[in-house]
PDB file of C-alpha atoms in Angstrom:
ATOM      1  CA  UNK A   1      89.713  65.169 101.152  1.00 85.00           C
ATOM      2  CA  UNK A   2      91.528  66.516  98.077  1.00 90.00           C
ATOM      3  CA  UNK A   3      95.271  66.803  98.187  1.00 93.00           C
ATOM      4  CA  UNK A   4      98.276  67.427  95.970  1.00 95.00           C
ATOM      5  CA  UNK A   5     101.784  66.170  96.560  1.00 96.00           C
ATOM      6  CA  UNK A   6     104.979  67.479  95.238  1.00 96.00           C
ATOM      7  CA  UNK A   7     107.875  65.399  96.446  1.00 94.00           C
ATOM      8  CA  UNK A   8     110.827  67.649  95.689  1.00 94.00           C
ATOM      9  CA  UNK A   9     111.302  70.890  97.547  1.00 93.00           C
ATOM     10  CA  UNK A  10     114.350  71.925  95.580  1.00 96.00           C
ATOM     11  CA  UNK A  11     115.813  70.685  92.176  1.00 97.00           C
ATOM     12  CA  UNK A  12     119.046  72.157  91.080  1.00 98.00           C
ATOM     13  CA  UNK A  13     120.270  71.567  87.495  1.00 97.00           C
ATOM     14  CA  UNK A  14     122.846  72.729  84.977  1.00 97.00           C
ATOM     15  CA  UNK A  15     121.428  74.567  81.902  1.00 97.00           C
ATOM     16  CA  UNK A  16     120.659  72.307  78.956  1.00 97.00           C
ATOM     17  CA  UNK A  17     119.711  69.331  80.901  1.00 98.00           C
ATOM     18  CA  UNK A  18     116.089  67.692  81.142  1.00 98.00           C
ATOM     19  CA  UNK A  19     113.875  68.135  84.154  1.00 98.00           C
ATOM     20  CA  UNK A  20     110.921  66.374  85.594  1.00 98.00           C
ATOM     21  CA  UNK A  21     108.926  67.754  88.529  1.00 98.00           C
ATOM     22  CA  UNK A  22     106.709  65.337  90.276  1.00 98.00           C
ATOM     23  CA  UNK A  23     103.010  65.783  91.021  1.00 98.00           C
ATOM     24  CA  UNK A  24     100.495  63.303  92.292  1.00 98.00           C
ATOM     25  CA  UNK A  25      97.076  64.006  93.530  1.00 97.00           C
ATOM     26  CA  UNK A  26      94.027  62.603  95.402  1.00 96.00           C
ATOM     27  CA  UNK A  27      90.539  63.340  94.640  1.00 93.00           C
ATOM     28  CA  UNK A  28      87.156  61.595  94.528  1.00 90.00           C
ATOM     29  CA  UNK A  29      85.942  63.778  91.649  1.00 88.00           C
ATOM     30  CA  UNK A  30      87.020  64.193  88.059  1.00 88.00           C
ATOM     31  CA  UNK A  31      90.474  65.747  88.183  1.00 90.00           C
ATOM     32  CA  UNK A  32      91.447  69.116  86.689  1.00 92.00           C
ATOM     33  CA  UNK A  33      95.196  69.670  87.007  1.00 94.00           C
ATOM     34  CA  UNK A  34      97.307  72.786  86.641  1.00 95.00           C
ATOM     35  CA  UNK A  35     100.972  73.730  86.828  1.00 97.00           C
ATOM     36  CA  UNK A  36     101.638  77.417  87.885  1.00 96.00           C
ATOM     37  CA  UNK A  37     105.063  79.081  87.766  1.00 97.00           C
ATOM     38  CA  UNK A  38     106.134  81.829  90.182  1.00 95.00           C
ATOM     39  CA  UNK A  39     109.243  83.891  89.379  1.00 95.00           C
ATOM     40  CA  UNK A  40     110.981  85.711  92.260  1.00 91.00           C
ATOM     41  CA  UNK A  41     108.813  88.624  93.632  1.00 88.00           C
ATOM     42  CA  UNK A  42     105.973  87.861  91.273  1.00 91.00           C
ATOM     43  CA  UNK A  43     102.435  86.369  91.365  1.00 91.00           C
ATOM     44  CA  UNK A  44     101.964  82.709  90.234  1.00 93.00           C
ATOM     45  CA  UNK A  45     101.023  82.423  86.605  1.00 94.00           C
ATOM     46  CA  UNK A  46      99.448  79.383  84.711  1.00 93.00           C
ATOM     47  CA  UNK A  47     101.813  77.271  82.789  1.00 96.00           C
ATOM     48  CA  UNK A  48      99.858  74.192  81.778  1.00 94.00           C
ATOM     49  CA  UNK A  49      96.346  72.754  82.522  1.00 93.00           C
ATOM     50  CA  UNK A  50      94.640  69.472  81.588  1.00 92.00           C
ATOM     51  CA  UNK A  51      91.599  67.369  82.441  1.00 90.00           C
ATOM     52  CA  UNK A  52      92.127  64.822  79.730  1.00 93.00           C
ATOM     53  CA  UNK A  53      93.535  61.344  80.395  1.00 95.00           C
ATOM     54  CA  UNK A  54      96.750  60.357  78.792  1.00 97.00           C
ATOM     55  CA  UNK A  55      96.904  63.439  76.514  1.00 96.00           C
ATOM     56  CA  UNK A  56     100.053  65.555  76.495  1.00 97.00           C
ATOM     57  CA  UNK A  57      99.650  69.296  76.970  1.00 96.00           C
ATOM     58  CA  UNK A  58     102.539  71.703  76.197  1.00 97.00           C
ATOM     59  CA  UNK A  59     103.437  75.357  76.656  1.00 96.00           C
ATOM     60  CA  UNK A  60     106.646  77.435  76.500  1.00 94.00           C
ATOM     61  CA  UNK A  61     108.779  74.148  76.049  1.00 97.00           C
ATOM     62  CA  UNK A  62     107.235  72.511  79.155  1.00 98.00           C
ATOM     63  CA  UNK A  63     104.873  69.500  78.929  1.00 98.00           C
ATOM     64  CA  UNK A  64     102.939  67.325  81.085  1.00 98.00           C
ATOM     65  CA  UNK A  65     100.448  64.354  80.703  1.00 98.00           C
ATOM     66  CA  UNK A  66      97.522  63.584  83.124  1.00 97.00           C
ATOM     67  CA  UNK A  67      97.590  59.914  83.944  1.00 97.00           C
ATOM     68  CA  UNK A  68      94.368  59.054  85.897  1.00 96.00           C
ATOM     69  CA  UNK A  69      95.551  55.506  86.525  1.00 96.00           C
ATOM     70  CA  UNK A  70      98.529  56.708  88.644  1.00 97.00           C
ATOM     71  CA  UNK A  71      97.051  59.946  89.797  1.00 97.00           C
ATOM     72  CA  UNK A  72      99.912  61.862  88.365  1.00 98.00           C
ATOM     73  CA  UNK A  73     100.721  65.039  86.344  1.00 98.00           C
ATOM     74  CA  UNK A  74     104.463  65.426  86.247  1.00 98.00           C
ATOM     75  CA  UNK A  75     105.989  68.514  84.633  1.00 98.00           C
ATOM     76  CA  UNK A  76     108.827  67.961  82.058  1.00 98.00           C
ATOM     77  CA  UNK A  77     111.142  69.961  79.919  1.00 98.00           C
ATOM     78  CA  UNK A  78     113.819  68.613  77.670  1.00 98.00           C
ATOM     79  CA  UNK A  79     116.435  71.278  78.035  1.00 98.00           C
ATOM     80  CA  UNK A  80     116.209  73.802  80.836  1.00 98.00           C
ATOM     81  CA  UNK A  81     117.260  77.377  80.497  1.00 97.00           C
ATOM     82  CA  UNK A  82     118.542  79.911  83.278  1.00 97.00           C
ATOM     83  CA  UNK A  83     115.211  81.665  82.963  1.00 96.00           C
ATOM     84  CA  UNK A  84     113.348  78.485  84.072  1.00 97.00           C
ATOM     85  CA  UNK A  85     114.618  79.270  87.609  1.00 97.00           C
ATOM     86  CA  UNK A  86     111.328  79.721  89.585  1.00 97.00           C
ATOM     87  CA  UNK A  87     108.878  78.042  91.943  1.00 96.00           C
ATOM     88  CA  UNK A  88     106.643  75.555  90.339  1.00 97.00           C
ATOM     89  CA  UNK A  89     103.190  74.593  91.782  1.00 96.00           C
ATOM     90  CA  UNK A  90     100.902  71.717  90.893  1.00 97.00           C
ATOM     91  CA  UNK A  91      97.227  72.337  91.614  1.00 95.00           C
ATOM     92  CA  UNK A  92      93.905  70.545  91.575  1.00 94.00           C
ATOM     93  CA  UNK A  93      90.576  71.947  90.950  1.00 90.00           C
ATOM     94  CA  UNK A  94      87.540  70.386  92.720  1.00 85.00           C
ATOM     95  CA  UNK A  95      84.978  71.601  90.203  1.00 79.00           C
ATOM     96  CA  UNK A  96      82.155  70.557  92.312  1.00 80.00           C
ATOM     97  CA  UNK A  97      83.230  72.919  95.126  1.00 81.00           C
ATOM     98  CA  UNK A  98      85.087  75.434  92.984  1.00 82.00           C
ATOM     99  CA  UNK A  99      87.984  74.809  95.266  1.00 87.00           C
ATOM    100  CA  UNK A 100      91.682  75.155  93.883  1.00 88.00           C
ATOM    101  CA  UNK A 101      94.383  73.508  96.054  1.00 91.00           C
ATOM    102  CA  UNK A 102      98.077  73.699  95.565  1.00 93.00           C
ATOM    103  CA  UNK A 103     100.969  71.412  96.360  1.00 94.00           C
ATOM    104  CA  UNK A 104     103.973  72.561  98.431  1.00 94.00           C
ATOM    105  CA  UNK A 105     105.844  73.745  95.434  1.00 95.00           C
ATOM    106  CA  UNK A 106     109.150  72.754  93.918  1.00 96.00           C
ATOM    107  CA  UNK A 107     111.951  75.374  93.573  1.00 96.00           C
ATOM    108  CA  UNK A 108     113.821  74.853  90.374  1.00 97.00           C
ATOM    109  CA  UNK A 109     117.404  76.416  90.242  1.00 97.00           C
ATOM    110  CA  UNK A 110     119.268  76.383  87.150  1.00 97.00           C
ATOM    111  CA  UNK A 111     123.134  76.881  87.062  1.00 97.00           C
ATOM    112  CA  UNK A 112     125.128  78.037  84.116  1.00 95.00           C
TER     113      UNK A 112
ATOM    114  CA  UNK B   1      94.790  90.289  80.648  1.00 65.00           C
ATOM    115  CA  UNK B   2      92.573  89.697  83.724  1.00 67.00           C
ATOM    116  CA  UNK B   3      93.165  92.160  86.592  1.00 90.00           C
ATOM    117  CA  UNK B   4      93.309  91.384  90.303  1.00 95.00           C
ATOM    118  CA  UNK B   5      94.301  94.307  92.544  1.00 96.00           C
ATOM    119  CA  UNK B   6      95.418  93.854  96.080  1.00 97.00           C
ATOM    120  CA  UNK B   7      95.918  96.524  98.764  1.00 96.00           C
ATOM    121  CA  UNK B   8      97.838  97.359 100.669  1.00 97.00           C
ATOM    122  CA  UNK B   9     100.939  95.605  99.262  1.00 96.00           C
ATOM    123  CA  UNK B  10     102.736  95.669 102.470  1.00 97.00           C
ATOM    124  CA  UNK B  11     101.428  95.892 106.088  1.00 97.00           C
ATOM    125  CA  UNK B  12     102.983  95.834 109.510  1.00 97.00           C
ATOM    126  CA  UNK B  13     100.778  95.435 112.527  1.00 97.00           C
ATOM    127  CA  UNK B  14     101.197  94.557 116.133  1.00 97.00           C
ATOM    128  CA  UNK B  15     100.043  91.315 117.816  1.00 97.00           C
ATOM    129  CA  UNK B  16      96.274  91.633 118.624  1.00 97.00           C
ATOM    130  CA  UNK B  17      95.746  94.275 116.002  1.00 96.00           C
ATOM    131  CA  UNK B  18      92.927  94.465 113.401  1.00 96.00           C
ATOM    132  CA  UNK B  19      93.839  94.170 109.728  1.00 97.00           C
ATOM    133  CA  UNK B  20      91.815  94.171 106.661  1.00 98.00           C
ATOM    134  CA  UNK B  21      93.236  93.060 103.263  1.00 98.00           C
ATOM    135  CA  UNK B  22      91.381  94.118 100.103  1.00 98.00           C
ATOM    136  CA  UNK B  23      91.021  92.522  96.761  1.00 98.00           C
ATOM    137  CA  UNK B  24      89.307  93.831  93.754  1.00 97.00           C
ATOM    138  CA  UNK B  25      88.995  92.099  90.391  1.00 96.00           C
ATOM    139  CA  UNK B  26      87.363  93.606  87.180  1.00 93.00           C
ATOM    140  CA  UNK B  27      87.177  90.342  85.222  1.00 87.00           C
ATOM    141  CA  UNK B  28      83.580  89.585  85.959  1.00 88.00           C
ATOM    142  CA  UNK B  29      84.741  86.344  87.539  1.00 90.00           C
ATOM    143  CA  UNK B  30      82.499  84.485  89.873  1.00 90.00           C
ATOM    144  CA  UNK B  31      85.156  82.888  92.032  1.00 92.00           C
ATOM    145  CA  UNK B  32      87.542  84.723  94.351  1.00 94.00           C
ATOM    146  CA  UNK B  33      90.123  83.123  96.601  1.00 95.00           C
ATOM    147  CA  UNK B  34      92.451  83.995  99.475  1.00 97.00           C
ATOM    148  CA  UNK B  35      95.705  82.137  99.875  1.00 97.00           C
ATOM    149  CA  UNK B  36      98.708  82.496 102.200  1.00 97.00           C
ATOM    150  CA  UNK B  37     102.207  81.461 100.959  1.00 95.00           C
ATOM    151  CA  UNK B  38     104.828  80.230 103.341  1.00 92.00           C
ATOM    152  CA  UNK B  39     108.033  78.644 102.637  1.00 85.00           C
ATOM    153  CA  UNK B  40     107.662  74.771 102.758  1.00 79.00           C
ATOM    154  CA  UNK B  41     103.786  74.944 102.687  1.00 83.00           C
ATOM    155  CA  UNK B  42     103.199  76.314  99.189  1.00 88.00           C
ATOM    156  CA  UNK B  43      99.864  78.177  98.646  1.00 93.00           C
ATOM    157  CA  UNK B  44      97.276  77.320 101.326  1.00 94.00           C
ATOM    158  CA  UNK B  45      93.589  78.161 100.864  1.00 94.00           C
ATOM    159  CA  UNK B  46      92.063  80.325 103.554  1.00 97.00           C
ATOM    160  CA  UNK B  47      88.649  81.225 102.267  1.00 97.00           C
ATOM    161  CA  UNK B  48      86.816  81.494  98.834  1.00 95.00           C
ATOM    162  CA  UNK B  49      83.638  82.688  97.384  1.00 94.00           C
ATOM    163  CA  UNK B  50      81.538  82.001  94.312  1.00 91.00           C
ATOM    164  CA  UNK B  51      79.578  85.276  94.298  1.00 93.00           C
ATOM    165  CA  UNK B  52      78.579  88.418  96.255  1.00 95.00           C
ATOM    166  CA  UNK B  53      77.352  87.364  99.720  1.00 95.00           C
ATOM    167  CA  UNK B  54      78.727  83.959  99.502  1.00 95.00           C
ATOM    168  CA  UNK B  55      81.694  82.459 101.575  1.00 96.00           C
ATOM    169  CA  UNK B  56      83.304  79.063 101.620  1.00 94.00           C
ATOM    170  CA  UNK B  57      85.803  77.757 104.155  1.00 94.00           C
ATOM    171  CA  UNK B  58      89.245  76.892 102.890  1.00 93.00           C
ATOM    172  CA  UNK B  59      91.837  74.542 104.404  1.00 92.00           C
ATOM    173  CA  UNK B  60      93.411  77.006 106.987  1.00 95.00           C
ATOM    174  CA  UNK B  61      90.488  79.317 107.959  1.00 96.00           C
ATOM    175  CA  UNK B  62      91.339  79.691 111.815  1.00 96.00           C
ATOM    176  CA  UNK B  63      91.880  83.191 112.829  1.00 96.00           C
ATOM    177  CA  UNK B  64      90.588  84.691 109.557  1.00 98.00           C
ATOM    178  CA  UNK B  65      87.234  86.028 108.372  1.00 97.00           C
ATOM    179  CA  UNK B  66      86.324  87.012 104.899  1.00 98.00           C
ATOM    180  CA  UNK B  67      83.526  88.915 103.255  1.00 97.00           C
ATOM    181  CA  UNK B  68      82.467  89.186  99.665  1.00 97.00           C
ATOM    182  CA  UNK B  69      80.502  92.421  99.309  1.00 97.00           C
ATOM    183  CA  UNK B  70      80.178  92.641  95.578  1.00 96.00           C
ATOM    184  CA  UNK B  71      81.044  90.580  92.562  1.00 95.00           C
ATOM    185  CA  UNK B  72      84.299  92.631  92.434  1.00 96.00           C
ATOM    186  CA  UNK B  73      85.419  92.871  96.122  1.00 97.00           C
ATOM    187  CA  UNK B  74      86.639  90.369  98.522  1.00 98.00           C
ATOM    188  CA  UNK B  75      88.074  91.132 101.866  1.00 98.00           C
ATOM    189  CA  UNK B  76      90.251  89.203 104.342  1.00 98.00           C
ATOM    190  CA  UNK B  77      89.901  90.190 107.930  1.00 98.00           C
ATOM    191  CA  UNK B  78      92.241  89.428 110.865  1.00 96.00           C
ATOM    192  CA  UNK B  79      90.644  90.683 113.999  1.00 92.00           C
ATOM    193  CA  UNK B  80      93.268  89.627 116.513  1.00 95.00           C
ATOM    194  CA  UNK B  81      96.514  89.370 114.435  1.00 96.00           C
ATOM    195  CA  UNK B  82      99.161  86.877 115.699  1.00 97.00           C
ATOM    196  CA  UNK B  83     102.728  86.479 114.637  1.00 97.00           C
ATOM    197  CA  UNK B  84     101.897  83.086 113.106  1.00 97.00           C
ATOM    198  CA  UNK B  85      99.798  85.158 110.581  1.00 98.00           C
ATOM    199  CA  UNK B  86     102.880  86.796 109.205  1.00 97.00           C
ATOM    200  CA  UNK B  87     102.896  85.636 105.652  1.00 97.00           C
ATOM    201  CA  UNK B  88     102.465  86.643 101.978  1.00 96.00           C
ATOM    202  CA  UNK B  89      98.754  86.736 101.043  1.00 98.00           C
ATOM    203  CA  UNK B  90      97.520  86.383  97.626  1.00 97.00           C
ATOM    204  CA  UNK B  91      93.990  87.008  96.194  1.00 97.00           C
ATOM    205  CA  UNK B  92      92.848  85.359  93.047  1.00 95.00           C
ATOM    206  CA  UNK B  93      89.859  85.114  90.800  1.00 93.00           C
ATOM    207  CA  UNK B  94      88.524  82.699  88.233  1.00 90.00           C
ATOM    208  CA  UNK B  95      85.464  82.438  85.965  1.00 83.00           C
ATOM    209  CA  UNK B  96      84.685  78.979  87.626  1.00 70.00           C
ATOM    210  CA  UNK B  97      84.252  77.098  84.289  1.00 64.00           C
ATOM    211  CA  UNK B  98      85.874  73.827  83.338  1.00 58.00           C
ATOM    212  CA  UNK B  99      89.558  74.013  83.015  1.00 51.00           C
ATOM    213  CA  UNK B 100      89.411  77.677  83.781  1.00 75.00           C
ATOM    214  CA  UNK B 101      92.649  79.738  84.537  1.00 83.00           C
ATOM    215  CA  UNK B 102      92.960  81.385  88.049  1.00 88.00           C
ATOM    216  CA  UNK B 103      94.504  84.877  87.914  1.00 92.00           C
ATOM    217  CA  UNK B 104      96.419  86.222  90.914  1.00 94.00           C
ATOM    218  CA  UNK B 105      97.030  89.570  92.354  1.00 95.00           C
ATOM    219  CA  UNK B 106     100.576  90.744  93.285  1.00 93.00           C
ATOM    220  CA  UNK B 107     100.297  89.792  96.846  1.00 95.00           C
ATOM    221  CA  UNK B 108     100.266  91.592 100.255  1.00 97.00           C
ATOM    222  CA  UNK B 109     103.116  90.955 102.626  1.00 97.00           C
ATOM    223  CA  UNK B 110     101.749  91.043 106.247  1.00 98.00           C
ATOM    224  CA  UNK B 111     104.155  91.327 109.129  1.00 97.00           C
ATOM    225  CA  UNK B 112     102.757  90.804 112.725  1.00 97.00           C
ATOM    226  CA  UNK B 113     105.180  92.071 115.322  1.00 96.00           C
TER     227      UNK B 113
END
């Protein structure tokens, strides 16, 4: 069945450094990938989305490129800020079933 | 912005108790979802629905029932609650179109003692 894998449970960085959060997926259907961000005590909110192969998508300084050849949709930012501290989820939509499944999440912690 | 309202926001019940979590969306969305969130497991799909009267089984359905009574309302039922069901529950909705955004409610924290 469909699955999403995020390999890092916790990433700790100093402010101003670049970050990449990994996301790989498995599906037999055409992939629709999302990144959601969840700040403390809040609901998850959409950060990025893509279904186009090899096209970079950007929002709020974050960017990601869907690579169907490697089944990946890694999230990147060139310079993290304290406000980026949050839980980040990668998600896969199985459009045929209408089923949206999430990875385990990566906690990003930014230090001054 | 799209609105998804969950109630109650917090609930404590005893083992073996009967609990109903409610979710209402006013977005005219077709799809509604119930997830549970636990540390180390992320968001896991319990049940979902693509319209009134429809129910689809998610990835962790055991111990849960759900019912979609109207386009707006989706309920999650725990008929014999167990401590393993202590979790943070999110309801979400989406239009179901390509690349569509899923909107989440604020969550219900359920504790089974």
